[in-house]
CSV table of C-alpha atoms in Angstrom, one decimal:
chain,number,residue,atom,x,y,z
F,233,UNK,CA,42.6,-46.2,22.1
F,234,UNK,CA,42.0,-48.2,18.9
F,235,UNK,CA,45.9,-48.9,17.0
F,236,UNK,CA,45.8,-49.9,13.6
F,237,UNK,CA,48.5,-50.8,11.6
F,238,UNK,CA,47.3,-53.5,9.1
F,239,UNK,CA,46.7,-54.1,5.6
F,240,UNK,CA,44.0,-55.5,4.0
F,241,UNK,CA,43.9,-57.4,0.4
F,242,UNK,CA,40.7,-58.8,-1.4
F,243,UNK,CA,41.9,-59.9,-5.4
F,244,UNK,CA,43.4,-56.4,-6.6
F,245,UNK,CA,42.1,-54.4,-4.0
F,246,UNK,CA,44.9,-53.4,-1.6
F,247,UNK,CA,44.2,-50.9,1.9
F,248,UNK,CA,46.5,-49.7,4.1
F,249,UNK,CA,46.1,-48.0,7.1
F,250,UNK,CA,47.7,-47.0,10.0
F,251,UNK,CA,45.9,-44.8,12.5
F,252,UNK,CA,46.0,-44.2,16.5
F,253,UNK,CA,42.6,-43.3,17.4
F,254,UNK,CA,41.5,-41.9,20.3
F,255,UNK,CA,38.5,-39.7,20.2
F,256,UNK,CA,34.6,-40.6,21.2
F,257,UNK,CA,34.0,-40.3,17.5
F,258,UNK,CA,35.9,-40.9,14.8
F,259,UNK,CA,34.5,-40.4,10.8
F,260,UNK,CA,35.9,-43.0,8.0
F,261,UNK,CA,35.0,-41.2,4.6
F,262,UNK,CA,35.4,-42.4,1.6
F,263,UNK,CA,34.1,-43.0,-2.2
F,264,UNK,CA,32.3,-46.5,-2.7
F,265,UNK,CA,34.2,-49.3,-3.0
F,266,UNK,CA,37.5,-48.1,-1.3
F,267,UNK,CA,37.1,-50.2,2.0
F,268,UNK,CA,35.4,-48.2,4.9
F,269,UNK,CA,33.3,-51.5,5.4
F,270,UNK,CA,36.1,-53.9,4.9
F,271,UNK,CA,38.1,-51.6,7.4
F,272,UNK,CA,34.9,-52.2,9.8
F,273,UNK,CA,35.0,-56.1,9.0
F,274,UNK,CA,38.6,-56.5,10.1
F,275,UNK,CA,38.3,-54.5,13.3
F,276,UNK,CA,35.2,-56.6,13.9
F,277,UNK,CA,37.0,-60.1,13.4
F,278,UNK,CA,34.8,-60.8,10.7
F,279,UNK,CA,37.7,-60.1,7.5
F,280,UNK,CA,41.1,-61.4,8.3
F,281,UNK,CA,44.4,-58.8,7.2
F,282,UNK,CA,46.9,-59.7,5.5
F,283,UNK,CA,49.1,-58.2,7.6
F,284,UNK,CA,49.9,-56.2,10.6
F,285,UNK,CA,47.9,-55.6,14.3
F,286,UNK,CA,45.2,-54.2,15.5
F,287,UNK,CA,45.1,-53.6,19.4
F,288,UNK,CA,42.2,-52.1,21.4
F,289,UNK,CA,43.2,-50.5,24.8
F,290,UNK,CA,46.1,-52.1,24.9
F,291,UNK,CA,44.9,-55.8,23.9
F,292,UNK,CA,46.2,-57.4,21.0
F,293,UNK,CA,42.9,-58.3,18.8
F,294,UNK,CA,45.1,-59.1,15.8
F,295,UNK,CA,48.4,-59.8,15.1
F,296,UNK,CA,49.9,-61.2,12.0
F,297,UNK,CA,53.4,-62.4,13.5
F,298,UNK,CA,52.3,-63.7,16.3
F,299,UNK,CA,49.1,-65.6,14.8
F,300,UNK,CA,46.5,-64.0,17.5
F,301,UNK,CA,43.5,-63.3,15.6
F,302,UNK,CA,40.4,-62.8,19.0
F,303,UNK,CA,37.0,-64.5,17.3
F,304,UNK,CA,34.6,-61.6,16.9
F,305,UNK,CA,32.2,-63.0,20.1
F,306,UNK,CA,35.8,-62.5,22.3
F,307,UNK,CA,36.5,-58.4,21.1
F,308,UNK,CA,33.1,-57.5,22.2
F,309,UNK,CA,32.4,-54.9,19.6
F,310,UNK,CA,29.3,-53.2,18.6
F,311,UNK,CA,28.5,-53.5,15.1
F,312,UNK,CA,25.7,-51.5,13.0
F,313,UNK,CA,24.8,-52.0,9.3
F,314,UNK,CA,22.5,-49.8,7.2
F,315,UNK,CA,19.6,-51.9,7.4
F,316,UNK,CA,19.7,-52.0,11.3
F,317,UNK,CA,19.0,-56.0,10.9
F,318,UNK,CA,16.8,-56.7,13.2
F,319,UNK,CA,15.0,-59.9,14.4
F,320,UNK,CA,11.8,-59.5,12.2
F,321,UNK,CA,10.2,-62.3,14.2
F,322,UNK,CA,11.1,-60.4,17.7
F,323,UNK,CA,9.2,-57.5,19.1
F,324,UNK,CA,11.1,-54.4,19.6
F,325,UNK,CA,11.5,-55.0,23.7
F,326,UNK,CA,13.0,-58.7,22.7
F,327,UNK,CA,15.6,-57.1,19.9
F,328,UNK,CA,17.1,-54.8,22.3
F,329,UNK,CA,17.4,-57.1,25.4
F,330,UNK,CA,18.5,-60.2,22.7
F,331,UNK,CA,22.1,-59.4,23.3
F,332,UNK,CA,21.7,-57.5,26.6
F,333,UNK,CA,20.1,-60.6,28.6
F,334,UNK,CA,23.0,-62.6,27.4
F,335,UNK,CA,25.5,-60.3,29.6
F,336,UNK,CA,26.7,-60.8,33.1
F,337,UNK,CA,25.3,-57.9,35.0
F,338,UNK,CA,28.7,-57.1,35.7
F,339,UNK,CA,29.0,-56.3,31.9
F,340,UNK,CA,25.6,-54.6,31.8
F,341,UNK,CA,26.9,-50.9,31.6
F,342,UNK,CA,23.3,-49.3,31.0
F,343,UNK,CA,20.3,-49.9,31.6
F,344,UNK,CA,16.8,-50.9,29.1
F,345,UNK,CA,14.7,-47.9,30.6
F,346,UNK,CA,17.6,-45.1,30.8
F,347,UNK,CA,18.4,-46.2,26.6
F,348,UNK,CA,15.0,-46.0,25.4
F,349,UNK,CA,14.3,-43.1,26.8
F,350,UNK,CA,17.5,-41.6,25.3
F,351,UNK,CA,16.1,-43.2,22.6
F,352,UNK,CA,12.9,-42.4,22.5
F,353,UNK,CA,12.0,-45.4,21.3
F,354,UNK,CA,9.6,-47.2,25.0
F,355,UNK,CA,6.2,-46.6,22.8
F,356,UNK,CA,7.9,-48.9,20.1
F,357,UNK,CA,8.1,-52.6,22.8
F,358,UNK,CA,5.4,-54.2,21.2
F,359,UNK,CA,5.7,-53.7,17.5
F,360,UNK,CA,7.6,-55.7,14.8
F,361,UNK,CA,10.0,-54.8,13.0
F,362,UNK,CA,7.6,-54.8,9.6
F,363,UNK,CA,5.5,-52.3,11.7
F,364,UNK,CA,8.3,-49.9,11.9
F,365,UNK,CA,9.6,-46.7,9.8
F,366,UNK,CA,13.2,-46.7,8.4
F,367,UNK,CA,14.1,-44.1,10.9
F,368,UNK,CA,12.5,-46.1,14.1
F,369,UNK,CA,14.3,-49.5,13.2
F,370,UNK,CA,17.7,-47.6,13.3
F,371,UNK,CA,17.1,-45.9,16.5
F,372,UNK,CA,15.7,-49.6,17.7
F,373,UNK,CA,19.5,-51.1,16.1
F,374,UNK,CA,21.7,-48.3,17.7
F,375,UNK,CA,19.8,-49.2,21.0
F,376,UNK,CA,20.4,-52.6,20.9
F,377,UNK,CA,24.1,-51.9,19.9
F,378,UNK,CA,24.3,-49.5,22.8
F,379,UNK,CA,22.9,-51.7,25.1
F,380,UNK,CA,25.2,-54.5,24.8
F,381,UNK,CA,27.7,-52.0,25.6
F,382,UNK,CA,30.8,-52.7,23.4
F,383,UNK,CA,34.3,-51.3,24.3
F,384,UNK,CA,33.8,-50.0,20.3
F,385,UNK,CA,30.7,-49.1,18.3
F,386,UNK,CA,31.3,-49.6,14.7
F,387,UNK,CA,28.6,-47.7,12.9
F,388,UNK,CA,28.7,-48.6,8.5
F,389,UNK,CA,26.7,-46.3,6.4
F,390,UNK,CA,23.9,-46.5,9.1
F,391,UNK,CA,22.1,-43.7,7.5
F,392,UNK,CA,22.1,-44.5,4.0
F,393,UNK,CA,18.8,-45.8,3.3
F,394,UNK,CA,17.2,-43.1,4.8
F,395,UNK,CA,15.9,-40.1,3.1
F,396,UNK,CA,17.0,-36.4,4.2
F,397,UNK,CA,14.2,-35.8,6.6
F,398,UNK,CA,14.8,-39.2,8.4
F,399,UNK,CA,18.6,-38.4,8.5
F,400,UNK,CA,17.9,-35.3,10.2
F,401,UNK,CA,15.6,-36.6,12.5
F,402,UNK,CA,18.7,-39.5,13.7
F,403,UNK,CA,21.6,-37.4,13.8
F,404,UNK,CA,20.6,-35.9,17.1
F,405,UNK,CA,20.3,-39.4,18.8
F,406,UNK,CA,23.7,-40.3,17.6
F,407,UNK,CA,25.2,-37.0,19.0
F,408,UNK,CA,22.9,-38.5,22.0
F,409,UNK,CA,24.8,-41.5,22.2
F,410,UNK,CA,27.8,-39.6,21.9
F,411,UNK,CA,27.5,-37.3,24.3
F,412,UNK,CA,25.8,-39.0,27.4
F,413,UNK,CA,27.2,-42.6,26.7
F,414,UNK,CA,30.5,-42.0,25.5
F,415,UNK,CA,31.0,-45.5,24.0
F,416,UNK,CA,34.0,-44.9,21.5
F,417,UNK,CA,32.4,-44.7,17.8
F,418,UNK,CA,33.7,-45.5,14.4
F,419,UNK,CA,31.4,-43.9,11.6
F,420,UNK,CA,31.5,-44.9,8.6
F,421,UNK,CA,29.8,-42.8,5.6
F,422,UNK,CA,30.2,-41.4,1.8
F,423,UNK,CA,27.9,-38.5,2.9
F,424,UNK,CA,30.7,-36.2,4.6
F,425,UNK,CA,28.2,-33.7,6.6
F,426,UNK,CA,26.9,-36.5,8.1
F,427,UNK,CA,30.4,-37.1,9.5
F,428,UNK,CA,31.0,-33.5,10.5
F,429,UNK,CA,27.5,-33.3,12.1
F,430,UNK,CA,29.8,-35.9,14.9
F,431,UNK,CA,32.7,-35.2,14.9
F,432,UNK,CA,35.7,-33.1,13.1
F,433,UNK,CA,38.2,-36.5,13.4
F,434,UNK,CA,38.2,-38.1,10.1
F,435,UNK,CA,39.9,-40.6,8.6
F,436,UNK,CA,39.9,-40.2,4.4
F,437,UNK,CA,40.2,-43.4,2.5
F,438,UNK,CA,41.8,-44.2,-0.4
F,439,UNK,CA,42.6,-48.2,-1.7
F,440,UNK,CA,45.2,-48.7,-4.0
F,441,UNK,CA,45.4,-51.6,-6.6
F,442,UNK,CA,48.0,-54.0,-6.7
F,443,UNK,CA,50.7,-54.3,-9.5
């Protein structure tokens, strides 16, 4: 269970949000500019709150009163931008095992073959990243997310550059993901049937601006 209670302040821009979570998916809709990705940031460890806690299965990540605040590298999160961003010097085969490798096999929850094939993305080892389509690098990104198998995926806007055809080819792979890994998501999106294609938990955004 992700718990949020936390508020978050860049300039004017005030968010707050408190939320239990507890679902495999979990939609974050929202106009532009009203925090979904700052939201992400701050569960991440990479944007500090001003205030307020956010625990993850019963760990404190973040805690404003009592100063903890876990580096991003110690909540071992997954976390997936719109571009994928990929190694573009790094075949396919080396992106997805560049975080995986770096695992103790303890931590190593699935396995390179079982992924791709979810995946479909084994014919794709040897090309670069420049030799891909938009809707092969994020299938190659959300298997290289998967694999280093966070406690959370944390999935922002990762369908946006696509166009509708390649969003409709994706959307079953993430329902993949959901379905057969079962690593908790958070999905992030201004496109709302995207969000419903997942999952009927949403969480509807709205900043405020301070006085």
């Amino acid at each position: 269970m992700l718990e949020l209670d936390i508020v978050i302040q860049r300039g004017d821009f005030v968010l707050p949000i408190q939320a239990q979570l507890n679902s495999t998916v979990t939609g974050i809709f929202g106009a532009s500019g009203c925090g979904k990705s700052s939201l992400l940031s701050a569960i991440a460890g990479l944007l500090r709150p001003q205030q307020g806690q956010i625990i993850l299965d019963g760990q404190t990540l973040f805690d404003s009163r009592k100063k903890i605040n876990l580096a991003p590298q110690q909540r071992h999160i997954g976390l997936m931008f719109q571009d994928g961003q990929l190694f573009p010097h790094l075949s396919v085969k080396d992106n997805l095992l560049y975080g995986y490798q770096r695992l103790s096999r303890s931590e190593q929850h699935f396995h390179l073959a079982e992924i791709c094939q979810l995946l479909e993305i084994s014919h794709l080892f040897s090309r670069l990243p420049r030799q891909l389509s938009g809707g092969e690098k994020q299938r190659v990104a959300l298997g290289r997310a998967v694999l280093y198998s966070p406690r959370l995926l944390l999935l922002d806007e990762p369908l946006s550059s696509l166009d509708e055809t390649r969003k409709a080819q994706i959307l079953p792979f993430l329902a993949r993901v959901r379905d057969e890994v079962k690593i908790p998501m958070l999905y992030v999106s201004h496109a709302l049937s995207e969000i419903d294609y997942l999952t009927k938990d949403i969480i509807y955004l709205n900043s405020q601006t301070k006085d």
